Tab-separated table of C-alpha atoms and ligand atoms in Angstrom:
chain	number	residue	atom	x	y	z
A	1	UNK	CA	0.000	0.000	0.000
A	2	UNK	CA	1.071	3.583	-0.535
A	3	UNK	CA	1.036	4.217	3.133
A	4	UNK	CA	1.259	1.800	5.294
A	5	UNK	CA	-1.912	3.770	7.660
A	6	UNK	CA	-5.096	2.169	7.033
A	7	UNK	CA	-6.777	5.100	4.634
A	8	UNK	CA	-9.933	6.115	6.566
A	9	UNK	CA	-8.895	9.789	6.210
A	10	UNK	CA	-8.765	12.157	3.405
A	11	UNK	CA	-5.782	14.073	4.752
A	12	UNK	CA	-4.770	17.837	4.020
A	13	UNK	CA	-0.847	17.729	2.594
A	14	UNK	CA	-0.044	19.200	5.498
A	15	UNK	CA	1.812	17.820	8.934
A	16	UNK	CA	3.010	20.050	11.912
A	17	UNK	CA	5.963	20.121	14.076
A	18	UNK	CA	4.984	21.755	16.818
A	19	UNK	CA	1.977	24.369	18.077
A	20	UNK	CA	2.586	27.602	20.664
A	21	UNK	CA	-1.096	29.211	21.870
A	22	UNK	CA	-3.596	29.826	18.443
A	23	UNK	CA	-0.702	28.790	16.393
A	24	UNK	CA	0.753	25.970	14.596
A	25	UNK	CA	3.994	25.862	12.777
A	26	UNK	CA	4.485	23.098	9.621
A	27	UNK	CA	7.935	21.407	9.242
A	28	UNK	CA	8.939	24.026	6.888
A	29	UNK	CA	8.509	26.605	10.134
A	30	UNK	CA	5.692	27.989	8.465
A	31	UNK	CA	3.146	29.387	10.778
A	32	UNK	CA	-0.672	28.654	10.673
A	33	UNK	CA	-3.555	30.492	12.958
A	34	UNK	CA	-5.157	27.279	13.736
A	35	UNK	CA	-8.592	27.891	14.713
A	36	UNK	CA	-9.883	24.181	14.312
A	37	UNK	CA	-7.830	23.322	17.809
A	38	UNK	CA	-7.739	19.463	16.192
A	39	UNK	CA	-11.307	19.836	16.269
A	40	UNK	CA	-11.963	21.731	19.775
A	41	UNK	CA	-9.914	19.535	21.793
A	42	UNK	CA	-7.062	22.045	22.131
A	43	UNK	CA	-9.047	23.993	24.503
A	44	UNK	CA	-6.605	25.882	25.695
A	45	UNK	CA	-4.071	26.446	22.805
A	46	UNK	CA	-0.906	24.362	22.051
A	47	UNK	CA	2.119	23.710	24.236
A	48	UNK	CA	-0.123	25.727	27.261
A	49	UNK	CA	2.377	26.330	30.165
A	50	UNK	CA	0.210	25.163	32.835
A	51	UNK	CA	-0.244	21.925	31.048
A	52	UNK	CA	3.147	21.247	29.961
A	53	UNK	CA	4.118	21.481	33.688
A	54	UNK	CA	1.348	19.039	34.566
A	55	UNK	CA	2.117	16.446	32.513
A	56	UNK	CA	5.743	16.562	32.387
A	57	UNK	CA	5.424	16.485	36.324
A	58	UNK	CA	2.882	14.055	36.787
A	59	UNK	CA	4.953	12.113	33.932
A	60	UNK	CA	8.136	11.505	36.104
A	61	UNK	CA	5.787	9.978	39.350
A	62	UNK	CA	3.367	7.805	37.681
A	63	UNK	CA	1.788	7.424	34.532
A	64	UNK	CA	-0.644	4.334	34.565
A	65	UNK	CA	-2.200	2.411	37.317
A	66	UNK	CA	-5.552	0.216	37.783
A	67	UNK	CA	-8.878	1.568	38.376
A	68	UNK	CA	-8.743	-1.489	41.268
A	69	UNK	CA	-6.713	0.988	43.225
A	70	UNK	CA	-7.675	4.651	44.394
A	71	UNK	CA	-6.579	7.402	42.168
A	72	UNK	CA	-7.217	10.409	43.856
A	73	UNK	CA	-6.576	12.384	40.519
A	74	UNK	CA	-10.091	11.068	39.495
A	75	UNK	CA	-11.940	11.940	43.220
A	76	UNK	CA	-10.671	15.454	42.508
A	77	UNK	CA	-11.610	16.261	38.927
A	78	UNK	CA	-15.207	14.268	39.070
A	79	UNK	CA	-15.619	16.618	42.402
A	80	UNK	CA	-14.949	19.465	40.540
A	81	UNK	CA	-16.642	18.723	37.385
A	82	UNK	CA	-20.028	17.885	39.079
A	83	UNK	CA	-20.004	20.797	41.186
A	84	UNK	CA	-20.557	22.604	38.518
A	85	UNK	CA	-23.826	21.180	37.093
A	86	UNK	CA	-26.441	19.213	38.829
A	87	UNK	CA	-24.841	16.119	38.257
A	88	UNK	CA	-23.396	13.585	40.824
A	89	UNK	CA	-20.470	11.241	39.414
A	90	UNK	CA	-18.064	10.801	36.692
A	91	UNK	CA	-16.987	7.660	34.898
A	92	UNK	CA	-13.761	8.663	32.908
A	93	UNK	CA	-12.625	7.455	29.730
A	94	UNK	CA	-10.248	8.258	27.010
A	95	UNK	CA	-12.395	8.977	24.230
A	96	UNK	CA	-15.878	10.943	23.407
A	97	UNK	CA	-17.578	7.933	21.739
A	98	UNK	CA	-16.269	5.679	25.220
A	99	UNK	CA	-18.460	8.490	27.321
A	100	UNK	CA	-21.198	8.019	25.154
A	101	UNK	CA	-21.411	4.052	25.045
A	102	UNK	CA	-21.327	4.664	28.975
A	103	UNK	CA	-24.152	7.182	28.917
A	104	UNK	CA	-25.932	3.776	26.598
A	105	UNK	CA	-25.375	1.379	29.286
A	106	UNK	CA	-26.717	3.779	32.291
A	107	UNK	CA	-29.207	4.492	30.248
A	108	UNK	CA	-30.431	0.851	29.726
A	109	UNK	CA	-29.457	-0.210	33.536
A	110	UNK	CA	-31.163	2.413	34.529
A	111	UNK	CA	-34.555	1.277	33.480
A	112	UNK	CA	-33.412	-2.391	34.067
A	113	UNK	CA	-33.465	-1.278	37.643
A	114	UNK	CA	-36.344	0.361	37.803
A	115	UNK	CA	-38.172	-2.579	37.122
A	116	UNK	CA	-38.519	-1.735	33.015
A	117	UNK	CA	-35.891	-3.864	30.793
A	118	UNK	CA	-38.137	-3.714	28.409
A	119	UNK	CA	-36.831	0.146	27.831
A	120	UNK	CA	-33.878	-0.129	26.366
A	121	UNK	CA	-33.915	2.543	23.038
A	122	UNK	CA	-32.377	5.880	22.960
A	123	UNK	CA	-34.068	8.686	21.252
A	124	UNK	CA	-31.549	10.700	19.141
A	125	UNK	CA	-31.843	13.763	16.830
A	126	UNK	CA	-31.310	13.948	12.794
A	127	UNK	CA	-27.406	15.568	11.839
A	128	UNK	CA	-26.327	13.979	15.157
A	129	UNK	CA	-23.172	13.025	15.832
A	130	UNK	CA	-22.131	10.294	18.676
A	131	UNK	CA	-19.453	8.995	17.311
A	132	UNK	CA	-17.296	6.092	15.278
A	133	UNK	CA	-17.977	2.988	17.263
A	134	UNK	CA	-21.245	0.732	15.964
A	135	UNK	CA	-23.205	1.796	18.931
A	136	UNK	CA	-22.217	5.525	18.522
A	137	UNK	CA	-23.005	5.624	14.017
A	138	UNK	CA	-26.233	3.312	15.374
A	139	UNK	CA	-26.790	6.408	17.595
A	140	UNK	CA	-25.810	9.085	15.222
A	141	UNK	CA	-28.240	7.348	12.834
A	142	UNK	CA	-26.542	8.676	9.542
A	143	UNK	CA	-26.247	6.744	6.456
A	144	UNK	CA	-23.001	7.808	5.153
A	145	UNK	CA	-21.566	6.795	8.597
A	146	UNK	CA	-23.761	3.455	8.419
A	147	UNK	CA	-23.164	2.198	5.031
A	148	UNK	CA	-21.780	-1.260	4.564
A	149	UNK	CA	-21.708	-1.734	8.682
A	150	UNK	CA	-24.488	-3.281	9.462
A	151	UNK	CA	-26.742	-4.816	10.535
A	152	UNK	CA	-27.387	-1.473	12.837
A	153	UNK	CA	-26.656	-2.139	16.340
A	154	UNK	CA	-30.532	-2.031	17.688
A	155	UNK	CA	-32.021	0.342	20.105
A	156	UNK	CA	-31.835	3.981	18.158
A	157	UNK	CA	-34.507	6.277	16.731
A	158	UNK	CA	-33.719	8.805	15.160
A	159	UNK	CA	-36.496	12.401	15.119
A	160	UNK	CA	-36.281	15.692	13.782
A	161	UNK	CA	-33.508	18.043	15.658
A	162	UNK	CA	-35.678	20.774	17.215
A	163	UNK	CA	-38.880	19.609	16.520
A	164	UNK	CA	-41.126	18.901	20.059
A	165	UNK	CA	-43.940	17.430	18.904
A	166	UNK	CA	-42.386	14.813	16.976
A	167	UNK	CA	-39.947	13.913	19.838
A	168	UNK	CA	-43.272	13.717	21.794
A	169	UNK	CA	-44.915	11.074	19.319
A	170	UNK	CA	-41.035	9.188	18.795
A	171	UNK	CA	-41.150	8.600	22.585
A	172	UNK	CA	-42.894	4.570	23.047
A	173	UNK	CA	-43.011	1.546	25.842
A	174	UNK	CA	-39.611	0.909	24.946
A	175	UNK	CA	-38.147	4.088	25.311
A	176	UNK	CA	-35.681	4.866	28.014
A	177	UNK	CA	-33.571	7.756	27.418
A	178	UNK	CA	-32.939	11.073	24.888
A	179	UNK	CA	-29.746	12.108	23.765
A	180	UNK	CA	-28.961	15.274	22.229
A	181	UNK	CA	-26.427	17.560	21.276
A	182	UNK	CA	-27.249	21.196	22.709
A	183	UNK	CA	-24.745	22.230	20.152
A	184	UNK	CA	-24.370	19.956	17.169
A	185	UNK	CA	-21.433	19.875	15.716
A	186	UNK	CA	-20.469	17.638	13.165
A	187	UNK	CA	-23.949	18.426	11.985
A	188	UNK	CA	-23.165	22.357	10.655
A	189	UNK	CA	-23.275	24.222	14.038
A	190	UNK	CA	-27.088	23.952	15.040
A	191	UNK	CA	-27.775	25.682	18.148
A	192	UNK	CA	-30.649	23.657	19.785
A	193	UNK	CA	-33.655	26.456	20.925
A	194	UNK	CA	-33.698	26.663	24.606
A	195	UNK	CA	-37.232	26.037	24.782
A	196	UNK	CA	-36.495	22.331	22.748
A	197	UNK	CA	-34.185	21.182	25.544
A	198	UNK	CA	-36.527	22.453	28.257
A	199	UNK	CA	-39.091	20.464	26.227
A	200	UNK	CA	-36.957	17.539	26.254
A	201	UNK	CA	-36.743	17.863	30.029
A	202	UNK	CA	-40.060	18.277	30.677
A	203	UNK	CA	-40.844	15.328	28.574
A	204	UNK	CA	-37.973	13.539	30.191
A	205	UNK	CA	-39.514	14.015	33.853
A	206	UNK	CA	-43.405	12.632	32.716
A	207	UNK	CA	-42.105	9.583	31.613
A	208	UNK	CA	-39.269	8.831	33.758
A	209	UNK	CA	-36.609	8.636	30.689
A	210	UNK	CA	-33.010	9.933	31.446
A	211	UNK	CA	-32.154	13.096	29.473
A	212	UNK	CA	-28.545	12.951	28.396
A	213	UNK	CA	-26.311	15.839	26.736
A	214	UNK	CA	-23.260	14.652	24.655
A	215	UNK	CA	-21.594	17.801	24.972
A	216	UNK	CA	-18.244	16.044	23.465
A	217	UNK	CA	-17.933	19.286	21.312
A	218	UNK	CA	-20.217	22.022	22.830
A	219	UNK	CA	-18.879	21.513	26.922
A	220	UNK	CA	-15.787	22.606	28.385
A	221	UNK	CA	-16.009	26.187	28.532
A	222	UNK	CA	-16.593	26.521	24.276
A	223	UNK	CA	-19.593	28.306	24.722
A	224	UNK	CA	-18.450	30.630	27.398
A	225	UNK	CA	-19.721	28.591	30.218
A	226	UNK	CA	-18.624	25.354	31.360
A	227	UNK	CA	-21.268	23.429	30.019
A	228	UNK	CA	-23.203	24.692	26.973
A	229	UNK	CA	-26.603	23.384	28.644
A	230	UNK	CA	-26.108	25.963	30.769
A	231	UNK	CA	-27.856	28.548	28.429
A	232	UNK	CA	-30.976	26.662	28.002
A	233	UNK	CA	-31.631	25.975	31.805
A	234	UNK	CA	-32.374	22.539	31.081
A	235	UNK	CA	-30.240	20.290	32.888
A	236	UNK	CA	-29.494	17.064	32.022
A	237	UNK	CA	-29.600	13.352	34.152
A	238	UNK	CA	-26.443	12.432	32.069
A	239	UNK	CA	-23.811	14.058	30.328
A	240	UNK	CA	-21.090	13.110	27.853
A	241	UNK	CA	-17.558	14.963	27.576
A	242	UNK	CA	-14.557	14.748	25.852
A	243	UNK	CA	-12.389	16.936	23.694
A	244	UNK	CA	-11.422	20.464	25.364
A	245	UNK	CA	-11.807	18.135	28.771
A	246	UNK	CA	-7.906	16.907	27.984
A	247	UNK	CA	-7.004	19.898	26.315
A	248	UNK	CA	-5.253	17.256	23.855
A	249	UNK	CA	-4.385	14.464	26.157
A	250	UNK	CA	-7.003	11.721	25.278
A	251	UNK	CA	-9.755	12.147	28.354
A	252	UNK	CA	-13.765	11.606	28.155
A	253	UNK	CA	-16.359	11.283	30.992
A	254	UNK	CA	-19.781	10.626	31.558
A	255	UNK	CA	-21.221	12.407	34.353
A	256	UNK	CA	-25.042	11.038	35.791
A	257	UNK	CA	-27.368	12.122	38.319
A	258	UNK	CA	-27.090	10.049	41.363
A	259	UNK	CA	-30.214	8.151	40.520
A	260	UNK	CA	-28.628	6.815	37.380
A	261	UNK	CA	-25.145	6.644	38.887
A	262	UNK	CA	-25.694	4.706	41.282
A	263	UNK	CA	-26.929	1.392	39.128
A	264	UNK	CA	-23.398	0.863	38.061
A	265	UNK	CA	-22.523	-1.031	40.703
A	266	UNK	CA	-18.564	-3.107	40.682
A	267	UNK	CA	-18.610	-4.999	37.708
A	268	UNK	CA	-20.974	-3.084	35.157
A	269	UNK	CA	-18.654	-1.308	33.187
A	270	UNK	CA	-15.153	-0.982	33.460
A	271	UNK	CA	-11.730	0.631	31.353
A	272	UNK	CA	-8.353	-0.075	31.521
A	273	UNK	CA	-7.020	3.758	30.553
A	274	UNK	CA	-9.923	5.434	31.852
A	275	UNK	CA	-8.736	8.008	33.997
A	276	UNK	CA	-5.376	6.963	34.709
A	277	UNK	CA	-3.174	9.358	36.810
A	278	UNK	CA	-1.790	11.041	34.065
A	279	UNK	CA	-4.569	11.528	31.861
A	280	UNK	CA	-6.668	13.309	35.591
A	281	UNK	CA	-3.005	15.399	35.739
A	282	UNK	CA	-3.643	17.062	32.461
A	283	UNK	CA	-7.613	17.201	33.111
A	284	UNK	CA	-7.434	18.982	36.629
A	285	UNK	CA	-4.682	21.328	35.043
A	286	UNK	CA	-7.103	22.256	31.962
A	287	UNK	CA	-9.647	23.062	34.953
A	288	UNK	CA	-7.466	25.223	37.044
A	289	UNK	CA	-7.275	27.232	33.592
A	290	UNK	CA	-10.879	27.170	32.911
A	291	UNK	CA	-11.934	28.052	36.436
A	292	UNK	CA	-9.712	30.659	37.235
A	293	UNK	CA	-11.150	34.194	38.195
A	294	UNK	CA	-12.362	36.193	34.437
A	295	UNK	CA	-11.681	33.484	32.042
A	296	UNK	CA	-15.488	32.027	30.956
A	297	UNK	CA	-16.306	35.626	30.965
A	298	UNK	CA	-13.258	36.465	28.634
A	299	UNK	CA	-13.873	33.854	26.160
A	300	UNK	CA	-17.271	35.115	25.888
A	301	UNK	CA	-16.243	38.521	25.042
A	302	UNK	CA	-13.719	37.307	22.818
A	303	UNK	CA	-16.495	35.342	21.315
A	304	UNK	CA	-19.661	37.985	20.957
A	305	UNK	CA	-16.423	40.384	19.580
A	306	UNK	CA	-15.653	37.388	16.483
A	307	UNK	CA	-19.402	37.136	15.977
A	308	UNK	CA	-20.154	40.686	15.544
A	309	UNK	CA	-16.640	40.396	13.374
A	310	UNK	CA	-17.716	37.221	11.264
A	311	UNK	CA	-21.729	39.133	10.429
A	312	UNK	CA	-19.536	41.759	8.598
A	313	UNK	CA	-17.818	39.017	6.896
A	314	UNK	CA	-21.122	37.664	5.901
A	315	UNK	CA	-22.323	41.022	4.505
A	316	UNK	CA	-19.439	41.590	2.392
A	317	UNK	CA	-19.346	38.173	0.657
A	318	UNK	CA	-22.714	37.291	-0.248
A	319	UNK	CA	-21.816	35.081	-3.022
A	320	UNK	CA	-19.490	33.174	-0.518
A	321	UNK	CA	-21.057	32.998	2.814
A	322	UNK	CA	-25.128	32.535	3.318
A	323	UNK	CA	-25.058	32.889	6.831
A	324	UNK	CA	-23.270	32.707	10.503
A	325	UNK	CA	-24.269	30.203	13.333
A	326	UNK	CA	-23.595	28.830	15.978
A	327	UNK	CA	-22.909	30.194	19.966
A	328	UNK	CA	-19.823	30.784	21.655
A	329	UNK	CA	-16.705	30.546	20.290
A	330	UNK	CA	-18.035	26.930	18.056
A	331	UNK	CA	-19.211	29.065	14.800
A	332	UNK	CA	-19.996	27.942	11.795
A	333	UNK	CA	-19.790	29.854	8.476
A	334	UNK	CA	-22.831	28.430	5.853
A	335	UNK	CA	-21.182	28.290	2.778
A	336	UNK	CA	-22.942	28.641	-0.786
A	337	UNK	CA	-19.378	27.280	-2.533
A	338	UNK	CA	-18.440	24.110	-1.280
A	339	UNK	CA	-17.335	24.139	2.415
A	340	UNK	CA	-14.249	22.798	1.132
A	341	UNK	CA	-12.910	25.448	-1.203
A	342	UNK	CA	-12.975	28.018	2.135
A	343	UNK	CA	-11.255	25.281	4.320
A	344	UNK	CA	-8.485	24.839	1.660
A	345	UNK	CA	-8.494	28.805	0.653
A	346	UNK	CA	-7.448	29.682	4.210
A	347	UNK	CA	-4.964	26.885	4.869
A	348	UNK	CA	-3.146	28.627	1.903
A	349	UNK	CA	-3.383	31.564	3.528
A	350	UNK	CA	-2.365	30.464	6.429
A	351	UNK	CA	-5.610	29.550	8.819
A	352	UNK	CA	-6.879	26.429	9.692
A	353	UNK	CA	-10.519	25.440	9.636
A	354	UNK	CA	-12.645	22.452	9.871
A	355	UNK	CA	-15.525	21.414	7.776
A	356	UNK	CA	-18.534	20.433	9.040
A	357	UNK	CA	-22.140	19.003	7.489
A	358	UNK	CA	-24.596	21.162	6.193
A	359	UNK	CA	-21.803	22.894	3.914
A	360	UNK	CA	-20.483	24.681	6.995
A	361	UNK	CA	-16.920	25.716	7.764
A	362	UNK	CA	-16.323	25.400	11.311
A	363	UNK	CA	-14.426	27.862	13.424
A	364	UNK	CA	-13.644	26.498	16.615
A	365	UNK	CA	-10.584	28.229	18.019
A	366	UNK	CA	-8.517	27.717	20.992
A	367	UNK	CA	-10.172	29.381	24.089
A	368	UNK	CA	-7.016	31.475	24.460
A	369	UNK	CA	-7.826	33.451	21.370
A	370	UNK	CA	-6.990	36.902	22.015
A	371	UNK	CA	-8.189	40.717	19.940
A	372	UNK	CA	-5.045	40.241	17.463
A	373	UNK	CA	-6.207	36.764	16.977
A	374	UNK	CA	-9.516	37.474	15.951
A	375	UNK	CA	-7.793	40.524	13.825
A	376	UNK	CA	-5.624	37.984	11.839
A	377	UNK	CA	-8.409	35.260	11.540
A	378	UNK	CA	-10.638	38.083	9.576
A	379	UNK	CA	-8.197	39.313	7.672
A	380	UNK	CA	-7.219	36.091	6.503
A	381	UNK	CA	-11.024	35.026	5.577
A	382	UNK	CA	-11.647	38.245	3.722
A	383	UNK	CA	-8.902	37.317	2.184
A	384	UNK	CA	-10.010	33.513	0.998
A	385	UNK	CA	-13.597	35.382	0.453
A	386	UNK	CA	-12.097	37.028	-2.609
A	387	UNK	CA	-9.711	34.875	-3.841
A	388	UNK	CA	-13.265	32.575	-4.308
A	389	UNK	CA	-15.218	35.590	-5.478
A	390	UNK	CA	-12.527	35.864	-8.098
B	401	PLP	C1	-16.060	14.173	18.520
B	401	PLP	C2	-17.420	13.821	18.985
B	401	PLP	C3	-17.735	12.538	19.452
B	401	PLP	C4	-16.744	11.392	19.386
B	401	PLP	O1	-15.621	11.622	20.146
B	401	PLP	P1	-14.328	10.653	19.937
B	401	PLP	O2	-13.365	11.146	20.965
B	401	PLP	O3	-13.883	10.846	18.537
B	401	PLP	O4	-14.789	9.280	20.190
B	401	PLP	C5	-18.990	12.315	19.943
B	401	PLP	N1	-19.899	13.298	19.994
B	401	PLP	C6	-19.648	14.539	19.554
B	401	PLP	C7	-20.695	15.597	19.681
B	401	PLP	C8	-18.399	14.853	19.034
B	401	PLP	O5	-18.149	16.073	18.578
């Protein structure tokens, strides 16, 4: 074979040596504004000092041990995490789609326990995203993920993203749980309305389903709070996170509400990695960032400042751009070229962006993103607006 990597990707001709803050810099030193953050997982910019210590610290005690021993590393960041929404406990893992399939299981033991095994299916939305394992495309419910995988791993329906009344009529005898991005991602940057996840809760509540976020892309501070549920008021009884969680070292967790959390007892579910010392290292560090004193309320400023920036953007490329979305800094440009053309246009001029479905270009920066940032990023799309117009 031409490479000797299995060829799942379509990869950019591209490879980096090494990233400092918003930027990247290819083996040629050339520098790159990357605002894709390796798809919003480098929360808090590359080669962050805080981080580096961490892990380089935490790397010369102890890297690895077994979740049959204590690891206080975990006690602290699940503390920390769940005081900060209204759930109870954390399972960590080192992936989004490993959060998700335990969000799945609690779901299902959930009802088991209560007496109802006959609910066992998940209510999802269309243009979700849950990730790459067959539960998680099974979950995600889209064809071009599906195709030639089957048959579908069983327990998924899928019903219109946004859309109440049809969630209302999707939910039967064998439902026991809804999952939903508040943000979807992979989808094109939809925001879900505020009154659709309070819906979903309320609907949650009358028939004793759990509601669960996957917040894999949206949590972690992206939206200028912690958790992007946070908006809508709606809390969830489970919660999936990845991505900005490790700021780049692999880290997911599933957080539940002590009713659900407490039906996985010693033996239901298990990892080997899952929250290993160093991986909780790197995860309380990214929180001691997060948390500290101003910076939520910076990254939203920074954020409604690009937004206000990006409308412009909008307005003076009409034939490019159709419209902005999207909350936070996780923004999506609608594209009426292909989404593709912008991603490369700006890589050649020196900004990196990811695509996304729906024909969007996403723009998902590093948290640390400061005014000169934001500067350079719309100088550089202006730029790749033209060069398309041309
Ligand atoms: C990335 C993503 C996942 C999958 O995460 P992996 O770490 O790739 O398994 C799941 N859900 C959403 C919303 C995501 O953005």
């Amino acid at each position: 074979m031409e490479s000797a990597v299995l060829p799942t990707y379509a990869r950019a001709p591209l490879s980096f040596e090494r990233g400092e803050g918003a930027y990247l810099f290819d083996e040629d030193g050339r520098r790159y504004l990357d605002f894709g953050a390796g798809i919003a997982v480098c929360a808090l910019g590359h080669a962050h000092p805080h981080l580096v210590a961490a892990l380089t610290e935490q790397g010369s005690k102890l890297w690895h041990n077994s979740n049959v021993f204590q690891i206080p590393g975990q006690e602290k960041l699940a503390r920390r995490l769940t005081e900060r929404c209204a759930l109870d406990a954390a399972f960590f893992t080192n992936s989004g789609v490993e959060a998700l399939e335990c969000a799945f299981k609690i779901a299902r033991r959930y009802q088991y326990e209560q007496g109802r095994p006959e609910r066992y299916r998940i209510l999802t939305f269309d243009g979700a995203f849950h990730g790459r394992t067959l539960a998680g495309i099974a979950a995600g419910g889209q064809d071009k993920l599906l195709k030639g995988f089957g048959p579908k791993v069983d327990g998924f329906d899928q019903s219109p993203f946004g859309d109440l009344a049809a969630a209302k009529a999707a939910i039967g005898p064998e439902t026991a749980a809804i999952l939903v991005e508040p943000i979807q991602g992979e989808g094109g940057i939809r925001v879900a309305d505020p009154a659709f996840l309070k819906g979903l809760r309320a609907l949650c509540d009358e028939h004793d389903l759990l509601l669960m976020y996957d917040e894999v892309q949206c949590g972690m501070g992206r939206t200028g709070k912690l958790f992007a549920h946070e908006w809508s008021g709606a809390a969830p009884d489970v919660m999936a996170l990845a991505k900005g969680i490790g700021g780049g070292f692999p880290l997911g967790a599933c957080l539940a509400v002590e009713k659900a959390a407490k039906v996985m007892t010693p033996g239901t579910h298990g990892t080997t990695y899952g929250g290993n010392p160093l991986a909780m290292a790197v995860g309380n560090a990214v929180l001691d960032v997060m948390l500290a004193d101003g910076f939520l309320e910076t990254v939203e400023r920074r954020a409604n400042h690009l937004r206000q920036q990006l409308s412009g953007l909008v307005d003076r490329h009409p034939t490019i751009l159709e419209e902005l979305r999207g909350q936070g800094l996780m923004l999506g440009l609608k594209c009426r070229v292909p989404n593709g053309d912008l991603v490369t246009a700006l890589r050649e001029h020196g900004m990196l962006a990811i695509p996304g479905g729906d024909n969007v270009v996403r723009l998902i920066p590093p948290l640390i993103i400061n005014e000169s940032h934001i500067a350079e990023a719309l100088e550089t799309l202006d730029e790749a607006c033209r060069e398309l117009e041309g």
